[in-house]
JSON list of C-alpha atoms in Angstrom, two decimals:
[
{"chain": "A", "resi": 1, "resn": "UNK", "atom": "CA", "xyz": [29.24, 136.12, 224.90]},
{"chain": "A", "resi": 2, "resn": "UNK", "atom": "CA", "xyz": [30.21, 136.46, 221.53]},
{"chain": "A", "resi": 3, "resn": "UNK", "atom": "CA", "xyz": [33.53, 134.32, 220.67]},
{"chain": "A", "resi": 4, "resn": "UNK", "atom": "CA", "xyz": [36.44, 136.58, 219.63]},
{"chain": "A", "resi": 5, "resn": "UNK", "atom": "CA", "xyz": [37.81, 134.19, 217.08]},
{"chain": "A", "resi": 6, "resn": "UNK", "atom": "CA", "xyz": [34.48, 134.65, 215.02]},
{"chain": "A", "resi": 7, "resn": "UNK", "atom": "CA", "xyz": [34.41, 138.41, 215.22]},
{"chain": "A", "resi": 8, "resn": "UNK", "atom": "CA", "xyz": [38.03, 138.68, 214.10]},
{"chain": "A", "resi": 9, "resn": "UNK", "atom": "CA", "xyz": [37.77, 135.85, 211.78]},
{"chain": "A", "resi": 10, "resn": "UNK", "atom": "CA", "xyz": [34.54, 134.67, 210.89]},
{"chain": "A", "resi": 11, "resn": "UNK", "atom": "CA", "xyz": [35.66, 131.26, 211.68]},
{"chain": "A", "resi": 12, "resn": "UNK", "atom": "CA", "xyz": [34.18, 128.96, 214.70]},
{"chain": "A", "resi": 13, "resn": "UNK", "atom": "CA", "xyz": [30.85, 129.89, 216.46]},
{"chain": "A", "resi": 14, "resn": "UNK", "atom": "CA", "xyz": [29.58, 133.12, 217.07]},
{"chain": "A", "resi": 15, "resn": "UNK", "atom": "CA", "xyz": [28.56, 132.72, 220.69]},
{"chain": "A", "resi": 16, "resn": "UNK", "atom": "CA", "xyz": [30.11, 130.33, 223.46]},
{"chain": "A", "resi": 17, "resn": "UNK", "atom": "CA", "xyz": [27.41, 127.40, 224.53]},
{"chain": "A", "resi": 18, "resn": "UNK", "atom": "CA", "xyz": [26.13, 127.94, 227.84]},
{"chain": "A", "resi": 19, "resn": "UNK", "atom": "CA", "xyz": [26.17, 125.10, 230.31]},
{"chain": "A", "resi": 20, "resn": "UNK", "atom": "CA", "xyz": [22.86, 124.92, 232.14]},
{"chain": "A", "resi": 21, "resn": "UNK", "atom": "CA", "xyz": [22.47, 122.61, 235.09]},
{"chain": "A", "resi": 22, "resn": "UNK", "atom": "CA", "xyz": [19.73, 120.11, 234.73]},
{"chain": "A", "resi": 23, "resn": "UNK", "atom": "CA", "xyz": [16.46, 121.11, 236.80]},
{"chain": "A", "resi": 24, "resn": "UNK", "atom": "CA", "xyz": [12.79, 119.84, 236.34]},
{"chain": "A", "resi": 25, "resn": "UNK", "atom": "CA", "xyz": [12.53, 123.50, 234.68]},
{"chain": "A", "resi": 26, "resn": "UNK", "atom": "CA", "xyz": [15.27, 122.71, 231.79]},
{"chain": "A", "resi": 27, "resn": "UNK", "atom": "CA", "xyz": [13.63, 119.19, 231.55]},
{"chain": "A", "resi": 28, "resn": "UNK", "atom": "CA", "xyz": [10.52, 120.65, 230.42]},
{"chain": "A", "resi": 29, "resn": "UNK", "atom": "CA", "xyz": [11.77, 123.24, 228.11]},
{"chain": "A", "resi": 30, "resn": "UNK", "atom": "CA", "xyz": [14.00, 120.59, 226.65]},
{"chain": "A", "resi": 31, "resn": "UNK", "atom": "CA", "xyz": [10.71, 118.15, 226.22]},
{"chain": "A", "resi": 32, "resn": "UNK", "atom": "CA", "xyz": [8.45, 120.79, 225.00]},
{"chain": "A", "resi": 33, "resn": "UNK", "atom": "CA", "xyz": [7.91, 121.90, 221.56]},
{"chain": "A", "resi": 34, "resn": "UNK", "atom": "CA", "xyz": [6.64, 125.57, 221.89]},
{"chain": "A", "resi": 35, "resn": "UNK", "atom": "CA", "xyz": [7.14, 128.49, 224.17]},
{"chain": "A", "resi": 36, "resn": "UNK", "atom": "CA", "xyz": [3.36, 128.31, 224.78]},
{"chain": "A", "resi": 37, "resn": "UNK", "atom": "CA", "xyz": [3.75, 124.61, 226.00]},
{"chain": "A", "resi": 38, "resn": "UNK", "atom": "CA", "xyz": [6.86, 125.86, 228.06]},
{"chain": "A", "resi": 39, "resn": "UNK", "atom": "CA", "xyz": [4.91, 128.36, 229.93]},
{"chain": "A", "resi": 40, "resn": "UNK", "atom": "CA", "xyz": [1.48, 126.18, 230.46]},
{"chain": "A", "resi": 41, "resn": "UNK", "atom": "CA", "xyz": [4.03, 123.47, 231.98]},
{"chain": "A", "resi": 42, "resn": "UNK", "atom": "CA", "xyz": [5.88, 125.85, 234.11]},
{"chain": "A", "resi": 43, "resn": "UNK", "atom": "CA", "xyz": [2.58, 127.33, 235.39]},
{"chain": "A", "resi": 44, "resn": "UNK", "atom": "CA", "xyz": [0.93, 123.87, 235.88]},
{"chain": "A", "resi": 45, "resn": "UNK", "atom": "CA", "xyz": [3.68, 123.03, 238.30]},
{"chain": "A", "resi": 46, "resn": "UNK", "atom": "CA", "xyz": [3.86, 126.04, 239.93]},
{"chain": "A", "resi": 47, "resn": "UNK", "atom": "CA", "xyz": [0.22, 125.94, 240.64]},
{"chain": "A", "resi": 48, "resn": "UNK", "atom": "CA", "xyz": [0.70, 122.44, 241.98]},
{"chain": "A", "resi": 49, "resn": "UNK", "atom": "CA", "xyz": [3.47, 123.63, 244.26]},
{"chain": "A", "resi": 50, "resn": "UNK", "atom": "CA", "xyz": [1.50, 126.43, 245.60]},
{"chain": "A", "resi": 51, "resn": "UNK", "atom": "CA", "xyz": [-1.38, 124.03, 246.46]},
{"chain": "A", "resi": 52, "resn": "UNK", "atom": "CA", "xyz": [0.87, 121.87, 248.28]},
{"chain": "A", "resi": 53, "resn": "UNK", "atom": "CA", "xyz": [2.15, 124.65, 250.39]},
{"chain": "A", "resi": 54, "resn": "UNK", "atom": "CA", "xyz": [-1.07, 125.88, 251.24]},
{"chain": "A", "resi": 55, "resn": "UNK", "atom": "CA", "xyz": [-2.42, 122.21, 251.97]},
{"chain": "A", "resi": 56, "resn": "UNK", "atom": "CA", "xyz": [-3.41, 121.12, 255.39]},
{"chain": "A", "resi": 57, "resn": "UNK", "atom": "CA", "xyz": [-3.24, 117.84, 257.30]},
{"chain": "A", "resi": 58, "resn": "UNK", "atom": "CA", "xyz": [-6.63, 115.98, 257.74]},
{"chain": "A", "resi": 59, "resn": "UNK", "atom": "CA", "xyz": [-7.10, 114.53, 260.96]},
{"chain": "A", "resi": 60, "resn": "UNK", "atom": "CA", "xyz": [-8.61, 110.80, 260.71]},
{"chain": "A", "resi": 61, "resn": "UNK", "atom": "CA", "xyz": [-11.88, 110.24, 262.22]},
{"chain": "A", "resi": 62, "resn": "UNK", "atom": "CA", "xyz": [-10.41, 107.58, 264.11]},
{"chain": "A", "resi": 63, "resn": "UNK", "atom": "CA", "xyz": [-8.15, 110.07, 266.00]},
{"chain": "A", "resi": 64, "resn": "UNK", "atom": "CA", "xyz": [-10.87, 112.86, 266.07]},
{"chain": "A", "resi": 65, "resn": "UNK", "atom": "CA", "xyz": [-13.10, 110.07, 267.72]},
{"chain": "A", "resi": 66, "resn": "UNK", "atom": "CA", "xyz": [-10.64, 109.29, 270.55]},
{"chain": "A", "resi": 67, "resn": "UNK", "atom": "CA", "xyz": [-11.05, 110.95, 273.81]},
{"chain": "A", "resi": 68, "resn": "UNK", "atom": "CA", "xyz": [-8.02, 112.93, 275.45]},
{"chain": "A", "resi": 69, "resn": "UNK", "atom": "CA", "xyz": [-5.92, 113.29, 272.55]},
{"chain": "A", "resi": 70, "resn": "UNK", "atom": "CA", "xyz": [-3.68, 116.26, 271.69]},
{"chain": "A", "resi": 71, "resn": "UNK", "atom": "CA", "xyz": [-4.65, 116.72, 268.36]},
{"chain": "A", "resi": 72, "resn": "UNK", "atom": "CA", "xyz": [-2.15, 119.39, 267.74]},
{"chain": "A", "resi": 73, "resn": "UNK", "atom": "CA", "xyz": [0.37, 117.60, 269.03]},
{"chain": "A", "resi": 74, "resn": "UNK", "atom": "CA", "xyz": [-0.74, 114.85, 266.57]},
{"chain": "A", "resi": 75, "resn": "UNK", "atom": "CA", "xyz": [-0.67, 116.67, 263.76]},
{"chain": "A", "resi": 76, "resn": "UNK", "atom": "CA", "xyz": [2.94, 118.30, 264.29]},
{"chain": "A", "resi": 77, "resn": "UNK", "atom": "CA", "xyz": [4.14, 114.89, 264.89]},
{"chain": "A", "resi": 78, "resn": "UNK", "atom": "CA", "xyz": [2.23, 113.05, 261.89]},
{"chain": "A", "resi": 79, "resn": "UNK", "atom": "CA", "xyz": [1.83, 115.99, 259.33]},
{"chain": "A", "resi": 80, "resn": "UNK", "atom": "CA", "xyz": [3.89, 114.33, 256.84]},
{"chain": "A", "resi": 81, "resn": "UNK", "atom": "CA", "xyz": [1.97, 111.12, 256.99]},
{"chain": "A", "resi": 82, "resn": "UNK", "atom": "CA", "xyz": [-1.44, 112.45, 256.89]},
{"chain": "A", "resi": 83, "resn": "UNK", "atom": "CA", "xyz": [-3.78, 113.11, 254.22]},
{"chain": "A", "resi": 84, "resn": "UNK", "atom": "CA", "xyz": [-3.80, 116.66, 253.26]},
{"chain": "A", "resi": 85, "resn": "UNK", "atom": "CA", "xyz": [-6.51, 119.07, 251.56]},
{"chain": "A", "resi": 86, "resn": "UNK", "atom": "CA", "xyz": [-5.99, 122.46, 250.19]},
{"chain": "A", "resi": 87, "resn": "UNK", "atom": "CA", "xyz": [-8.51, 125.00, 251.55]},
{"chain": "A", "resi": 88, "resn": "UNK", "atom": "CA", "xyz": [-9.16, 126.10, 247.51]},
{"chain": "A", "resi": 89, "resn": "UNK", "atom": "CA", "xyz": [-10.41, 122.16, 247.30]},
{"chain": "A", "resi": 90, "resn": "UNK", "atom": "CA", "xyz": [-13.08, 122.90, 249.64]},
{"chain": "A", "resi": 91, "resn": "UNK", "atom": "CA", "xyz": [-14.72, 125.74, 247.58]},
{"chain": "A", "resi": 92, "resn": "UNK", "atom": "CA", "xyz": [-14.39, 124.88, 243.96]},
{"chain": "A", "resi": 93, "resn": "UNK", "atom": "CA", "xyz": [-18.43, 124.61, 244.07]},
{"chain": "A", "resi": 94, "resn": "UNK", "atom": "CA", "xyz": [-18.98, 127.61, 245.87]},
{"chain": "A", "resi": 95, "resn": "UNK", "atom": "CA", "xyz": [-21.19, 130.28, 244.56]},
{"chain": "A", "resi": 96, "resn": "UNK", "atom": "CA", "xyz": [-19.98, 132.80, 247.40]},
{"chain": "A", "resi": 97, "resn": "UNK", "atom": "CA", "xyz": [-19.24, 132.76, 251.15]},
{"chain": "A", "resi": 98, "resn": "UNK", "atom": "CA", "xyz": [-20.53, 134.68, 254.29]},
{"chain": "A", "resi": 99, "resn": "UNK", "atom": "CA", "xyz": [-19.50, 135.15, 257.93]},
{"chain": "A", "resi": 100, "resn": "UNK", "atom": "CA", "xyz": [-21.87, 133.87, 260.48]},
{"chain": "A", "resi": 101, "resn": "UNK", "atom": "CA", "xyz": [-23.22, 136.72, 262.13]},
{"chain": "A", "resi": 102, "resn": "UNK", "atom": "CA", "xyz": [-25.42, 135.48, 265.13]},
{"chain": "A", "resi": 103, "resn": "UNK", "atom": "CA", "xyz": [-25.45, 132.49, 267.66]},
{"chain": "A", "resi": 104, "resn": "UNK", "atom": "CA", "xyz": [-28.65, 131.16, 266.03]},
{"chain": "A", "resi": 105, "resn": "UNK", "atom": "CA", "xyz": [-26.97, 127.82, 264.95]},
{"chain": "A", "resi": 106, "resn": "UNK", "atom": "CA", "xyz": [-24.36, 127.22, 268.01]},
{"chain": "A", "resi": 107, "resn": "UNK", "atom": "CA", "xyz": [-22.91, 124.93, 268.27]},
{"chain": "A", "resi": 108, "resn": "UNK", "atom": "CA", "xyz": [-22.93, 123.97, 265.04]},
{"chain": "A", "resi": 109, "resn": "UNK", "atom": "CA", "xyz": [-21.88, 127.44, 263.42]},
{"chain": "A", "resi": 110, "resn": "UNK", "atom": "CA", "xyz": [-20.14, 130.06, 265.48]},
{"chain": "A", "resi": 111, "resn": "UNK", "atom": "CA", "xyz": [-20.35, 133.56, 265.31]},
{"chain": "A", "resi": 112, "resn": "UNK", "atom": "CA", "xyz": [-17.42, 134.73, 262.89]},
{"chain": "A", "resi": 113, "resn": "UNK", "atom": "CA", "xyz": [-17.34, 131.07, 261.26]},
{"chain": "A", "resi": 114, "resn": "UNK", "atom": "CA", "xyz": [-17.21, 131.45, 257.48]},
{"chain": "A", "resi": 115, "resn": "UNK", "atom": "CA", "xyz": [-19.51, 129.31, 255.11]},
{"chain": "A", "resi": 116, "resn": "UNK", "atom": "CA", "xyz": [-19.25, 128.36, 251.62]},
{"chain": "A", "resi": 117, "resn": "UNK", "atom": "CA", "xyz": [-22.67, 128.58, 249.75]},
{"chain": "A", "resi": 118, "resn": "UNK", "atom": "CA", "xyz": [-23.90, 126.85, 246.52]},
{"chain": "A", "resi": 119, "resn": "UNK", "atom": "CA", "xyz": [-27.21, 128.00, 245.66]},
{"chain": "A", "resi": 120, "resn": "UNK", "atom": "CA", "xyz": [-29.89, 125.38, 244.58]},
{"chain": "A", "resi": 121, "resn": "UNK", "atom": "CA", "xyz": [-31.43, 125.74, 241.37]},
{"chain": "A", "resi": 122, "resn": "UNK", "atom": "CA", "xyz": [-34.84, 124.37, 242.55]},
{"chain": "A", "resi": 123, "resn": "UNK", "atom": "CA", "xyz": [-35.86, 125.33, 246.02]},
{"chain": "A", "resi": 124, "resn": "UNK", "atom": "CA", "xyz": [-38.45, 122.51, 245.90]},
{"chain": "A", "resi": 125, "resn": "UNK", "atom": "CA", "xyz": [-35.54, 120.07, 245.99]},
{"chain": "A", "resi": 126, "resn": "UNK", "atom": "CA", "xyz": [-34.70, 120.71, 249.69]},
{"chain": "A", "resi": 127, "resn": "UNK", "atom": "CA", "xyz": [-34.25, 118.06, 252.06]},
{"chain": "A", "resi": 128, "resn": "UNK", "atom": "CA", "xyz": [-36.37, 118.28, 255.41]},
{"chain": "A", "resi": 129, "resn": "UNK", "atom": "CA", "xyz": [-33.98, 118.12, 258.44]},
{"chain": "A", "resi": 130, "resn": "UNK", "atom": "CA", "xyz": [-30.88, 119.56, 256.55]},
{"chain": "A", "resi": 131, "resn": "UNK", "atom": "CA", "xyz": [-29.29, 122.85, 257.18]},
{"chain": "A", "resi": 132, "resn": "UNK", "atom": "CA", "xyz": [-29.49, 125.64, 254.46]},
{"chain": "A", "resi": 133, "resn": "UNK", "atom": "CA", "xyz": [-28.50, 129.13, 253.98]},
{"chain": "A", "resi": 134, "resn": "UNK", "atom": "CA", "xyz": [-31.66, 131.14, 253.15]},
{"chain": "A", "resi": 135, "resn": "UNK", "atom": "CA", "xyz": [-32.30, 134.45, 251.45]},
{"chain": "A", "resi": 136, "resn": "UNK", "atom": "CA", "xyz": [-35.84, 135.56, 252.00]},
{"chain": "A", "resi": 137, "resn": "UNK", "atom": "CA", "xyz": [-37.83, 138.54, 251.07]},
{"chain": "A", "resi": 138, "resn": "UNK", "atom": "CA", "xyz": [-38.72, 139.75, 254.41]},
{"chain": "A", "resi": 139, "resn": "UNK", "atom": "CA", "xyz": [-35.52, 138.98, 256.68]},
{"chain": "A", "resi": 140, "resn": "UNK", "atom": "CA", "xyz": [-31.74, 138.96, 256.43]},
{"chain": "A", "resi": 141, "resn": "UNK", "atom": "CA", "xyz": [-29.94, 136.10, 255.43]},
{"chain": "A", "resi": 142, "resn": "UNK", "atom": "CA", "xyz": [-29.71, 133.17, 257.85]},
{"chain": "A", "resi": 143, "resn": "UNK", "atom": "CA", "xyz": [-28.47, 129.75, 258.32]},
{"chain": "A", "resi": 144, "resn": "UNK", "atom": "CA", "xyz": [-31.35, 127.40, 259.52]},
{"chain": "A", "resi": 145, "resn": "UNK", "atom": "CA", "xyz": [-32.55, 123.78, 259.78]},
{"chain": "A", "resi": 146, "resn": "UNK", "atom": "CA", "xyz": [-35.26, 123.03, 257.51]},
{"chain": "A", "resi": 147, "resn": "UNK", "atom": "CA", "xyz": [-38.54, 121.02, 258.50]},
{"chain": "A", "resi": 148, "resn": "UNK", "atom": "CA", "xyz": [-41.61, 120.51, 256.07]},
{"chain": "A", "resi": 149, "resn": "UNK", "atom": "CA", "xyz": [-45.15, 121.69, 257.61]},
{"chain": "A", "resi": 150, "resn": "UNK", "atom": "CA", "xyz": [-47.46, 121.03, 254.62]},
{"chain": "A", "resi": 151, "resn": "UNK", "atom": "CA", "xyz": [-46.98, 124.14, 252.42]},
{"chain": "A", "resi": 152, "resn": "UNK", "atom": "CA", "xyz": [-44.77, 125.96, 254.60]},
{"chain": "A", "resi": 153, "resn": "UNK", "atom": "CA", "xyz": [-41.23, 125.40, 255.87]},
{"chain": "A", "resi": 154, "resn": "UNK", "atom": "CA", "xyz": [-40.19, 125.58, 259.55]},
{"chain": "A", "resi": 155, "resn": "UNK", "atom": "CA", "xyz": [-36.55, 127.09, 259.97]},
{"chain": "A", "resi": 156, "resn": "UNK", "atom": "CA", "xyz": [-35.09, 125.88, 263.20]},
{"chain": "A", "resi": 157, "resn": "UNK", "atom": "CA", "xyz": [-32.51, 127.54, 265.09]},
{"chain": "A", "resi": 158, "resn": "UNK", "atom": "CA", "xyz": [-30.07, 125.08, 267.11]},
{"chain": "A", "resi": 159, "resn": "UNK", "atom": "CA", "xyz": [-29.70, 127.64, 269.92]},
{"chain": "A", "resi": 160, "resn": "UNK", "atom": "CA", "xyz": [-32.79, 127.66, 272.14]},
{"chain": "A", "resi": 161, "resn": "UNK", "atom": "CA", "xyz": [-32.33, 131.10, 272.72]},
{"chain": "A", "resi": 162, "resn": "UNK", "atom": "CA", "xyz": [-33.66, 131.85, 269.00]},
{"chain": "A", "resi": 163, "resn": "UNK", "atom": "CA", "xyz": [-37.14, 131.02, 268.03]},
{"chain": "A", "resi": 164, "resn": "UNK", "atom": "CA", "xyz": [-38.08, 129.00, 265.01]},
{"chain": "A", "resi": 165, "resn": "UNK", "atom": "CA", "xyz": [-39.06, 131.03, 261.52]},
{"chain": "A", "resi": 166, "resn": "UNK", "atom": "CA", "xyz": [-42.18, 129.59, 259.57]},
{"chain": "A", "resi": 167, "resn": "UNK", "atom": "CA", "xyz": [-41.65, 130.79, 255.96]},
{"chain": "A", "resi": 168, "resn": "UNK", "atom": "CA", "xyz": [-43.86, 130.43, 252.67]},
{"chain": "A", "resi": 169, "resn": "UNK", "atom": "CA", "xyz": [-41.97, 129.00, 249.95]},
{"chain": "A", "resi": 170, "resn": "UNK", "atom": "CA", "xyz": [-43.06, 132.24, 248.04]},
{"chain": "A", "resi": 171, "resn": "UNK", "atom": "CA", "xyz": [-41.02, 134.25, 250.45]},
{"chain": "A", "resi": 172, "resn": "UNK", "atom": "CA", "xyz": [-38.06, 132.41, 249.95]},
{"chain": "A", "resi": 173, "resn": "UNK", "atom": "CA", "xyz": [-35.53, 134.29, 247.22]},
{"chain": "A", "resi": 174, "resn": "UNK", "atom": "CA", "xyz": [-32.86, 131.48, 247.34]},
{"chain": "A", "resi": 175, "resn": "UNK", "atom": "CA", "xyz": [-31.64, 128.50, 249.26]},
{"chain": "A", "resi": 176, "resn": "UNK", "atom": "CA", "xyz": [-28.04, 127.37, 249.35]},
{"chain": "A", "resi": 177, "resn": "UNK", "atom": "CA", "xyz": [-26.25, 124.47, 250.46]},
{"chain": "A", "resi": 178, "resn": "UNK", "atom": "CA", "xyz": [-23.65, 125.11, 252.86]}
]
C-alpha cells in the first residue's frame, strides 16, 4: 500500500513496510543472493519433503525372521523409528519396468508383480545361478534363473509346472538385471 503522506507531500516512505513472519522459506530468501538461488533452494526443499512423504518404513531383518509376528501392527507401532526408503530410490538405476505376466517364477515373482530392469551392456557378464530378465529373438520377454551349459544357457523356471528353455547366446537380444 502507498503511504498517504508520501502521495500528498512527497515525504517519508513511498510504501508501508510489510511484516513477514519468519519461516523456512523467508530464511531461504533472506540468505539467497539471486532469485534463481531462491527458486532452486525452494525446489530442493519441496522435493525432499515429497520424498519423505512418499517413503515407506523398512521392516528390519531380525523382525522379518521372527515367527508369528504381526508385521502390520509392528509397522504401525514403530513407523516413526524405522529406517525409511522412498520407492523412487529403488528405481534410480532402472532402464524400465515390466509387470510379471506368468507364474513360471512363482513363488519368487508372482503374476502382477512389477520388476524393474537394468540392461547389461555385455551379455557375457551374466552370473551362473542368478535370475535375469531375457529379451530373445524367438520368445516373449521372460524372467528366468540362468545356468551355463557349455556354449548355451539353460533358462530355469522356479515353478515346476513350467519347463526349462535352452538358448544359444545368439538368440538373446538383451539381458537385464532385476
